[in-house]
mmCIF file of N, CA and C in Angstrom:
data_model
loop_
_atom_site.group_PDB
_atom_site.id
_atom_site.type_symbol
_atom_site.label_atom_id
_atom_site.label_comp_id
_atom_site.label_asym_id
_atom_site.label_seq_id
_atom_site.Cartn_x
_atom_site.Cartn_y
_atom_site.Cartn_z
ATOM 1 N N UNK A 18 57.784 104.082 229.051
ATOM 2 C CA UNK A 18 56.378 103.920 228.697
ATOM 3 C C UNK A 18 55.574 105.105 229.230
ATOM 4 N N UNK A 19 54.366 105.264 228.645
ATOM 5 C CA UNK A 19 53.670 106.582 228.686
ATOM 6 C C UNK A 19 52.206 106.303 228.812
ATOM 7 N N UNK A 20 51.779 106.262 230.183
ATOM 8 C CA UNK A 20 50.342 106.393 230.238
ATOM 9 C C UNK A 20 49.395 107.303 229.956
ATOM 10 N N UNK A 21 48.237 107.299 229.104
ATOM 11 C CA UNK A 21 47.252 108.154 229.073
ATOM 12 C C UNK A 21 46.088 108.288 229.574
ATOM 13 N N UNK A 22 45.632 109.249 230.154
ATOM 14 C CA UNK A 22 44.247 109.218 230.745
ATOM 15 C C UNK A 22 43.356 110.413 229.916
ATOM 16 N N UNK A 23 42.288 109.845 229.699
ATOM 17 C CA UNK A 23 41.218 111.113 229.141
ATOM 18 C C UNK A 23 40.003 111.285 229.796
ATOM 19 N N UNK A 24 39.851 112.797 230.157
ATOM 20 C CA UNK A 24 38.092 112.460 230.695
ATOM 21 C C UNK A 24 37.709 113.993 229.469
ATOM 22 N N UNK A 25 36.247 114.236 230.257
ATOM 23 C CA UNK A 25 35.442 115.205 229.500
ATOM 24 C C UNK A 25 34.607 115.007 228.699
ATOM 25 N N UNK A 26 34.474 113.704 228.202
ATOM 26 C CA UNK A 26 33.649 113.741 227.280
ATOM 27 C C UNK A 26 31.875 113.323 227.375
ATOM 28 N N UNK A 27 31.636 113.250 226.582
ATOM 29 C CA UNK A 27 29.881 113.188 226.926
ATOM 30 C C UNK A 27 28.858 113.775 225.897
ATOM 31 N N UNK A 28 27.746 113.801 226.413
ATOM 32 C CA UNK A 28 27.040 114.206 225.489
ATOM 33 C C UNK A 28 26.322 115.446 225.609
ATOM 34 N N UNK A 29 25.873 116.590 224.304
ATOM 35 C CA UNK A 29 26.062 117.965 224.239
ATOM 36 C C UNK A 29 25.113 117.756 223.306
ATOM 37 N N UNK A 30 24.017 118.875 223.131
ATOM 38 C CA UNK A 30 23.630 119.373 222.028
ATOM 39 C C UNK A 30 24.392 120.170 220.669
ATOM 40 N N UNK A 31 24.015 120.118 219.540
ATOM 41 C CA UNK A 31 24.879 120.718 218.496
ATOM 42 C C UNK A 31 24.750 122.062 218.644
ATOM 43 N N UNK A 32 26.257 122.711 218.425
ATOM 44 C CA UNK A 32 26.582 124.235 218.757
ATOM 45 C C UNK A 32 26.897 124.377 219.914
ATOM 46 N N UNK A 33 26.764 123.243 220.906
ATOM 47 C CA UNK A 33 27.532 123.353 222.250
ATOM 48 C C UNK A 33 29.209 123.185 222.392
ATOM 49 N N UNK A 34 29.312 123.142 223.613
ATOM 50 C CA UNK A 34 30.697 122.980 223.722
ATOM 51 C C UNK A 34 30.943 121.464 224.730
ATOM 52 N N UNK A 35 32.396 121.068 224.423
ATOM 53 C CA UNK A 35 32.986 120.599 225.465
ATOM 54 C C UNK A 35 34.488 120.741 225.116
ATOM 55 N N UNK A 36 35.103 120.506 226.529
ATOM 56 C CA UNK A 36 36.978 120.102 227.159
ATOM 57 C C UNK A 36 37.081 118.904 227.185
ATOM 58 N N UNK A 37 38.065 118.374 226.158
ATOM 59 C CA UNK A 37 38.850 116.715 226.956
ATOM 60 C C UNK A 37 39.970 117.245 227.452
ATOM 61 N N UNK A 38 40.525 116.373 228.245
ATOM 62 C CA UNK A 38 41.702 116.840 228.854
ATOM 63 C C UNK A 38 42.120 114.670 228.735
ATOM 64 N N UNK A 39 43.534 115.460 228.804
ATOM 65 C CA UNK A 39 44.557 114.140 228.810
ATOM 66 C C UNK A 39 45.719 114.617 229.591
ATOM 67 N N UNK A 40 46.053 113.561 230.751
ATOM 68 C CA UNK A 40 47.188 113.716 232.137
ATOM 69 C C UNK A 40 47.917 112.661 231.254
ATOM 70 N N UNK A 41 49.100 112.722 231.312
ATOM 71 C CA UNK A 41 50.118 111.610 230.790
ATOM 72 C C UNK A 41 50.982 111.387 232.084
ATOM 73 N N UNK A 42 51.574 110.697 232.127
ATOM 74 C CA UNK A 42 52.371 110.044 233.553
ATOM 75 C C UNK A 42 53.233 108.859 232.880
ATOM 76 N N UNK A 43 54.619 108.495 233.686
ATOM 77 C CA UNK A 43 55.626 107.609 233.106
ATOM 78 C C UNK A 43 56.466 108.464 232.789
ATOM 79 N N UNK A 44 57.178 107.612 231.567
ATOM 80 C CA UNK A 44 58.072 108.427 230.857
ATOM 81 C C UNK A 44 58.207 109.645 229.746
ATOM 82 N N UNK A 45 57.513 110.618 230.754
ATOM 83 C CA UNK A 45 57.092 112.240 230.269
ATOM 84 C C UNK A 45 57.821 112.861 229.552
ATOM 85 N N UNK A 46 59.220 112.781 229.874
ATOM 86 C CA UNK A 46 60.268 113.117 228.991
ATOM 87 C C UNK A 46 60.435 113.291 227.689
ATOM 88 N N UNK A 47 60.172 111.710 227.484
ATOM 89 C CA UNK A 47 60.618 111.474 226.205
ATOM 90 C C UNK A 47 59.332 111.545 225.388
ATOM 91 N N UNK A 48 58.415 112.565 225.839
ATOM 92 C CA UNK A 48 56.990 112.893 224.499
ATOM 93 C C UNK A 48 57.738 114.578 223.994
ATOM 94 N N UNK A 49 57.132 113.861 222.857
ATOM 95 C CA UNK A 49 57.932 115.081 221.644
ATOM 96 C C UNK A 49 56.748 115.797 221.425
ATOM 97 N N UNK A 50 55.684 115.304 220.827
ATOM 98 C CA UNK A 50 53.861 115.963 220.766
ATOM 99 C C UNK A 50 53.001 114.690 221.470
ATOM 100 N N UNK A 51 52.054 115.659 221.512
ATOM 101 C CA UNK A 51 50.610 114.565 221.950
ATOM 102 C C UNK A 51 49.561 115.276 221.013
ATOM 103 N N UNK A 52 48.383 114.469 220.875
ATOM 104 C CA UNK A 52 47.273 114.817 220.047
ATOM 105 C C UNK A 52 46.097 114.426 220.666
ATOM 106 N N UNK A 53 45.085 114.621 219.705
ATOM 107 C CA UNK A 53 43.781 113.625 219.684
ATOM 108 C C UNK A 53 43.078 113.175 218.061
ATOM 109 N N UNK A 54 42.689 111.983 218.171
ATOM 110 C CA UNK A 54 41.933 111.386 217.206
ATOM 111 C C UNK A 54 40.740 110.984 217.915
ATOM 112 N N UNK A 55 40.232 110.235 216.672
ATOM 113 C CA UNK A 55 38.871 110.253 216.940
ATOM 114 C C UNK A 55 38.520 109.047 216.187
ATOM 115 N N UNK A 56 37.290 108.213 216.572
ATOM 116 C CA UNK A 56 36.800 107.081 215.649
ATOM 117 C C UNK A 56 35.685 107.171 216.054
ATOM 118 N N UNK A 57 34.993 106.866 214.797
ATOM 119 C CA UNK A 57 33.338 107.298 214.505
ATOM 120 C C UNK A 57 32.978 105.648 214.350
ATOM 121 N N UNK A 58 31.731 104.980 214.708
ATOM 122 C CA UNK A 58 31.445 103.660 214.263
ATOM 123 C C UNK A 58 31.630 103.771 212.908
ATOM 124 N N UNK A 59 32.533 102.577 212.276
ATOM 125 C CA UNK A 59 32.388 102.331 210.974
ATOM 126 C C UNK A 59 33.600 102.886 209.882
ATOM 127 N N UNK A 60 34.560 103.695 210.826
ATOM 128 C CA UNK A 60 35.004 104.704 209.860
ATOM 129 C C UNK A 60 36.575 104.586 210.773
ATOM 130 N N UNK A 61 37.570 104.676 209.760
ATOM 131 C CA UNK A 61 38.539 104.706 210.502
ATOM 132 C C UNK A 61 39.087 105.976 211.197
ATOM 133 N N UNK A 62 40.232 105.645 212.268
ATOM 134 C CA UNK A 62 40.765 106.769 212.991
ATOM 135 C C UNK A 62 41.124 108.115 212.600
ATOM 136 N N UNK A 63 40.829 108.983 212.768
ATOM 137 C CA UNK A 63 41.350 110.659 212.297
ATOM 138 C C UNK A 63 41.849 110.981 213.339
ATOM 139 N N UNK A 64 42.808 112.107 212.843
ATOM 140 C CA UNK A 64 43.506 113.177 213.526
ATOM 141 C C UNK A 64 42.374 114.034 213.450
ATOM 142 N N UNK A 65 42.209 114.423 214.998
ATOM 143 C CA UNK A 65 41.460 115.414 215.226
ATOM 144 C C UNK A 65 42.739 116.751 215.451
ATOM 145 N N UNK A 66 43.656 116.756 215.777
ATOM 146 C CA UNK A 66 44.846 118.021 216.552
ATOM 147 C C UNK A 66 45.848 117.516 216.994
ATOM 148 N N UNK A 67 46.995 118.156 216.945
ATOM 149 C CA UNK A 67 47.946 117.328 217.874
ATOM 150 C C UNK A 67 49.048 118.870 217.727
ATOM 151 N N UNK A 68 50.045 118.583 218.602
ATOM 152 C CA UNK A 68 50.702 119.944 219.362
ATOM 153 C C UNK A 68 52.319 119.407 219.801
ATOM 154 N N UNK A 69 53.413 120.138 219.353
ATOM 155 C CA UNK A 69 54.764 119.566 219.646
ATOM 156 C C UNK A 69 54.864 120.000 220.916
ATOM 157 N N UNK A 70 55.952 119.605 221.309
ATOM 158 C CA UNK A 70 56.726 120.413 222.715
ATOM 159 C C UNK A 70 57.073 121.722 222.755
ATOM 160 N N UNK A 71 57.074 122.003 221.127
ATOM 161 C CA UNK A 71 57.067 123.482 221.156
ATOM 162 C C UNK A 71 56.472 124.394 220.534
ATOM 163 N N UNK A 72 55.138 123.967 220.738
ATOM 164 C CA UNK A 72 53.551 124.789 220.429
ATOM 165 C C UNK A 72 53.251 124.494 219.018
ATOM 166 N N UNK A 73 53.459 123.873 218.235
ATOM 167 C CA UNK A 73 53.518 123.801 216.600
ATOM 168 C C UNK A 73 52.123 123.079 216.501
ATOM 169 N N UNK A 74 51.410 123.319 216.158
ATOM 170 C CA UNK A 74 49.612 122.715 216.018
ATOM 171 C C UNK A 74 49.541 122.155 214.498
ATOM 172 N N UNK A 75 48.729 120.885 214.873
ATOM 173 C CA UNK A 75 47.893 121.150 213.518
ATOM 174 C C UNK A 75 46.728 120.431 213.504
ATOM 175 N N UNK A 76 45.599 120.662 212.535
ATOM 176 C CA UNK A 76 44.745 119.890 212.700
ATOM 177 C C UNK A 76 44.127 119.658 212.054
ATOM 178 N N UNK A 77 42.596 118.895 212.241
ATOM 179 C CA UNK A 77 41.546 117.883 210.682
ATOM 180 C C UNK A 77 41.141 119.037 210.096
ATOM 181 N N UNK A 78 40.995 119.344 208.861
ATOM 182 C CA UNK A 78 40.330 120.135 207.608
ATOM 183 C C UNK A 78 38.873 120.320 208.898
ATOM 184 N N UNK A 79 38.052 118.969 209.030
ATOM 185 C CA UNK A 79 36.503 119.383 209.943
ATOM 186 C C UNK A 79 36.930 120.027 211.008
ATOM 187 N N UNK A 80 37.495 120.357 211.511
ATOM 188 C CA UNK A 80 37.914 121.411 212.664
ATOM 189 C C UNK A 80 38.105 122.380 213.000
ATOM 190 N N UNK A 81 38.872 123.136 212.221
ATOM 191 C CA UNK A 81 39.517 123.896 211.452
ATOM 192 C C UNK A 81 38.357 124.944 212.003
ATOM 193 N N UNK A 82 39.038 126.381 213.342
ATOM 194 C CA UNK A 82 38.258 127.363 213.719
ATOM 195 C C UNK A 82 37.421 126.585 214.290
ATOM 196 N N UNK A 83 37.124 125.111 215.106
ATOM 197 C CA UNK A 83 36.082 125.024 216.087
ATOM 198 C C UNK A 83 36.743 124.315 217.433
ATOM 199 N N UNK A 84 37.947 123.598 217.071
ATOM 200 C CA UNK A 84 38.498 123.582 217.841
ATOM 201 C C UNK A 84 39.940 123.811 218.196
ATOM 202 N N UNK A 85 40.313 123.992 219.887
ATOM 203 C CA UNK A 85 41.337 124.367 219.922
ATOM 204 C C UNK A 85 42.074 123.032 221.009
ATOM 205 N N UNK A 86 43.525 122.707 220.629
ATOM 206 C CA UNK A 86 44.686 122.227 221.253
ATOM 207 C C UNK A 86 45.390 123.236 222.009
ATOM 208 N N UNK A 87 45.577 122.457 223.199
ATOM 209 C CA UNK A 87 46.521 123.240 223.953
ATOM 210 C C UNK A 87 47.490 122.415 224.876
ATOM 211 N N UNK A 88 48.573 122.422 225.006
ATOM 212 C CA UNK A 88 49.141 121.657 226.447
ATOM 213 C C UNK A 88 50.138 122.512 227.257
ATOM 214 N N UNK A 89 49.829 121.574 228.499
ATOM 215 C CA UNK A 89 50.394 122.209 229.836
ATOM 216 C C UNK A 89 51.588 121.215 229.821
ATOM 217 N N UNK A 90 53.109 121.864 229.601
ATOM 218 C CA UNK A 90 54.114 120.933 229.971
ATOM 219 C C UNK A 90 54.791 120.646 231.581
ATOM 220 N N UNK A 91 54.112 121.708 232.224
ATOM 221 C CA UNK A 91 54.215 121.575 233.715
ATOM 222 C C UNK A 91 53.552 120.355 234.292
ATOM 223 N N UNK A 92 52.255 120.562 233.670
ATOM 224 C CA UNK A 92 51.254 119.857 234.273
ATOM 225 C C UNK A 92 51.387 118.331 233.276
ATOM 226 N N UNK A 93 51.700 118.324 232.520
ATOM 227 C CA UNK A 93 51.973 117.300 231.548
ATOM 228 C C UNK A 93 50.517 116.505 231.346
ATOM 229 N N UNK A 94 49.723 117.722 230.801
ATOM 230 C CA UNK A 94 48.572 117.421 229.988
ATOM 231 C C UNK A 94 48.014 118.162 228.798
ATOM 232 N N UNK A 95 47.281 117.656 227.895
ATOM 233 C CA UNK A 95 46.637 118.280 226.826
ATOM 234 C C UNK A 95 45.456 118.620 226.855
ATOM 235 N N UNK A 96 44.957 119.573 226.372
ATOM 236 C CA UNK A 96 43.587 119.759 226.378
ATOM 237 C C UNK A 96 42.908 120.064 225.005
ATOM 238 N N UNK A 97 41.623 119.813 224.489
ATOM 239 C CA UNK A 97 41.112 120.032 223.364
ATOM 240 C C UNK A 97 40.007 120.844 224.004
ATOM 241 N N UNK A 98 39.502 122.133 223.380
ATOM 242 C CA UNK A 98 38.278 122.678 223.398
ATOM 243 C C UNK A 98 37.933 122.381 222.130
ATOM 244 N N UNK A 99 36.296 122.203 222.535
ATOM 245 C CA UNK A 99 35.730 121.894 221.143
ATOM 246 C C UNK A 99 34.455 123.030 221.039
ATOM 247 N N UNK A 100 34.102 123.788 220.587
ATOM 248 C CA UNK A 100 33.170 124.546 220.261
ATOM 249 C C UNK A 100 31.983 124.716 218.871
ATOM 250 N N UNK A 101 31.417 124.809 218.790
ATOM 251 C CA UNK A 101 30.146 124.600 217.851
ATOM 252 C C UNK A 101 30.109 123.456 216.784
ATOM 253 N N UNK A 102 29.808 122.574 218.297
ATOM 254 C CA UNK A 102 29.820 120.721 218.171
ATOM 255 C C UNK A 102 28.565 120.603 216.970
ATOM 256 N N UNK A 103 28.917 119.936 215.994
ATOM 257 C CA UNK A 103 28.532 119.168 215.185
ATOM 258 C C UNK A 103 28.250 117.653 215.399
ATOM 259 N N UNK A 104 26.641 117.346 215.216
ATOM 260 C CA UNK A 104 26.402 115.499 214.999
ATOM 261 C C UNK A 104 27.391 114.501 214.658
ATOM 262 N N UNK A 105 27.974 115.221 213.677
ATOM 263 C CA UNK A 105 29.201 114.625 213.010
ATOM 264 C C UNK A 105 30.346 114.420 213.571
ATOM 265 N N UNK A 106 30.664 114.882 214.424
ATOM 266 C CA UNK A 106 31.485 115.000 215.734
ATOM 267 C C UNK A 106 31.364 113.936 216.633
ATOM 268 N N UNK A 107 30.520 113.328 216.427
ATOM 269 C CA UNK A 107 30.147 111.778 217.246
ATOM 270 C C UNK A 107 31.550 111.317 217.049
ATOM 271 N N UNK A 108 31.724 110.496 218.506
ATOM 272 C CA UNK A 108 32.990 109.419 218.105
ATOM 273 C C UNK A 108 33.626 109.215 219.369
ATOM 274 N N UNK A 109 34.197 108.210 219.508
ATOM 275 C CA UNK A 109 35.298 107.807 220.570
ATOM 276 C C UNK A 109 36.490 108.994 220.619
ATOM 277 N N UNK A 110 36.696 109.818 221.318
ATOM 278 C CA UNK A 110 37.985 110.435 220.993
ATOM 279 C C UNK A 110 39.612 109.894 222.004
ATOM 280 N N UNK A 111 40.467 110.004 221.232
ATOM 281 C CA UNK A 111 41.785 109.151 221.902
ATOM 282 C C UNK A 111 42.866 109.962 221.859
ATOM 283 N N UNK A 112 43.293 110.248 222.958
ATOM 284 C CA UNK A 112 44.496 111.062 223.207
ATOM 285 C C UNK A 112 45.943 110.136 223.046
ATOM 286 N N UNK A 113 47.076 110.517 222.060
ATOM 287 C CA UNK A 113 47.764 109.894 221.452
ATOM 288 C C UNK A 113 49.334 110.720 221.880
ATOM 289 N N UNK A 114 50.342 109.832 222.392
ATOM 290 C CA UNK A 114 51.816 110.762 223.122
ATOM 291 C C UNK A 114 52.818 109.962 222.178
ATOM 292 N N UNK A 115 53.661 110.486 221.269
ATOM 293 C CA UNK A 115 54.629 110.160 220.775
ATOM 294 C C UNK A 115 56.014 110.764 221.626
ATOM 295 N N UNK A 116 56.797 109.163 221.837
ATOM 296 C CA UNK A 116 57.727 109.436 222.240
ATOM 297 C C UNK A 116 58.683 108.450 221.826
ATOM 298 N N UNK A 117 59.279 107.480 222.544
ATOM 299 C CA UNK A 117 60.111 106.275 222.309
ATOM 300 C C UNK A 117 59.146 105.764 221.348
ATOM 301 N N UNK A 118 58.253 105.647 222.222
ATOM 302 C CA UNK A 118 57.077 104.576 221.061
ATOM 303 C C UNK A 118 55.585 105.695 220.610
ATOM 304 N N UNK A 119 54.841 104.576 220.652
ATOM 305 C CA UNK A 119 53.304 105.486 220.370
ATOM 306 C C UNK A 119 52.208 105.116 221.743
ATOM 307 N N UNK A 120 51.894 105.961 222.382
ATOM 308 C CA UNK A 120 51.428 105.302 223.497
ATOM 309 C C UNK A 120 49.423 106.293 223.267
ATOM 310 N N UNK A 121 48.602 105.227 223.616
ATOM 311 C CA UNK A 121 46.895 105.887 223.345
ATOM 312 C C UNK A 121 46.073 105.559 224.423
ATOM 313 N N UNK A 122 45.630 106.874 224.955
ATOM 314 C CA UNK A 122 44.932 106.560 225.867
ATOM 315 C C UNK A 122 43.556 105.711 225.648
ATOM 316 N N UNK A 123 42.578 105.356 226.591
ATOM 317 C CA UNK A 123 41.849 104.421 226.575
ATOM 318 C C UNK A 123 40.405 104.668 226.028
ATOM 319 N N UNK A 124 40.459 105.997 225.426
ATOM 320 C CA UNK A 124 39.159 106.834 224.823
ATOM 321 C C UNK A 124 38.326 107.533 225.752
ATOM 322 N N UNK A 125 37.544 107.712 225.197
ATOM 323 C CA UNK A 125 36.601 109.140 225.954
ATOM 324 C C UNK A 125 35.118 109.016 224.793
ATOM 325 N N UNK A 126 33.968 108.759 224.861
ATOM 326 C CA UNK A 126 33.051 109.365 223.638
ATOM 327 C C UNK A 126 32.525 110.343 223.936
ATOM 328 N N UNK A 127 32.165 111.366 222.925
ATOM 329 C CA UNK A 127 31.772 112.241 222.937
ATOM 330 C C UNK A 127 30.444 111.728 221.493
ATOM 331 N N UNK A 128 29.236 112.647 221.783
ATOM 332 C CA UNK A 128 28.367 112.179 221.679
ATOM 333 C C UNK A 128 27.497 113.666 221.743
ATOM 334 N N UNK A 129 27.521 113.872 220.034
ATOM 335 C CA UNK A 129 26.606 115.395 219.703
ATOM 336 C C UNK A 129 24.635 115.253 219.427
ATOM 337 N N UNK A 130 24.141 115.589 219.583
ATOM 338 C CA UNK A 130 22.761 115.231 219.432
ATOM 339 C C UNK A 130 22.311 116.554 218.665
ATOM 340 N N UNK A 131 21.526 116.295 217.865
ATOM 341 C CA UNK A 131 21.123 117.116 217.057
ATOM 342 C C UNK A 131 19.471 117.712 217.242
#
């Protein structure tokens, strides 16, 4: 089993920035990628990014050049930079570790003001 933790998130004016970061702990091993999604009130879950064990990225069409995935396999965490935050960008964001199973951390909102 694979615990997730997320912090960073909060609230920013639009065109600002923020970092989530996600620590995973347990059974570290057996994660193949980790990501992040996102849920907006009302609207179901998106892939915001997600990243293999061996750097392979990909991510949402809305993203695309604003933000970046990265992970530390030492440190056995992920990080998202997000840069020229959009309103639209509102949402719970959830750091997600595929391994044996599917394991999601407990969210984070992030919260753009216009």
């Amino acid at each position: 089993q694979v615990q997730l933790v997320e912090s960073g998130g909060g609230l920013v004016q639009a065109g600002g920035s923020l970092r989530l970061s996600c620590a995973a702990s347990g059974s570290i091993y057996s994660i193949s990628s980790m990501g992040w999604y996102r849920q907006a009130p009302g609207k179901q879950r998106e892939l915001v990014a997600s990243i293999t064990s061996n750097g392979i990225t990909n991510y949402g069409d809305s993203v695309k050049g604003r933000f970046t995935i990265s992970r530390d396999i030492f440190k056995n965490t992920v990080s998202l930079q997000m840069n020229s935050l959009k309103p639209e960008d509102t949402a719970v964001y959830y750091c997600r570790a595929v391994g044996r199973s599917l394991s999601w951390g407990q969210g984070t909102q992030v919260t753009v003001s216009s």
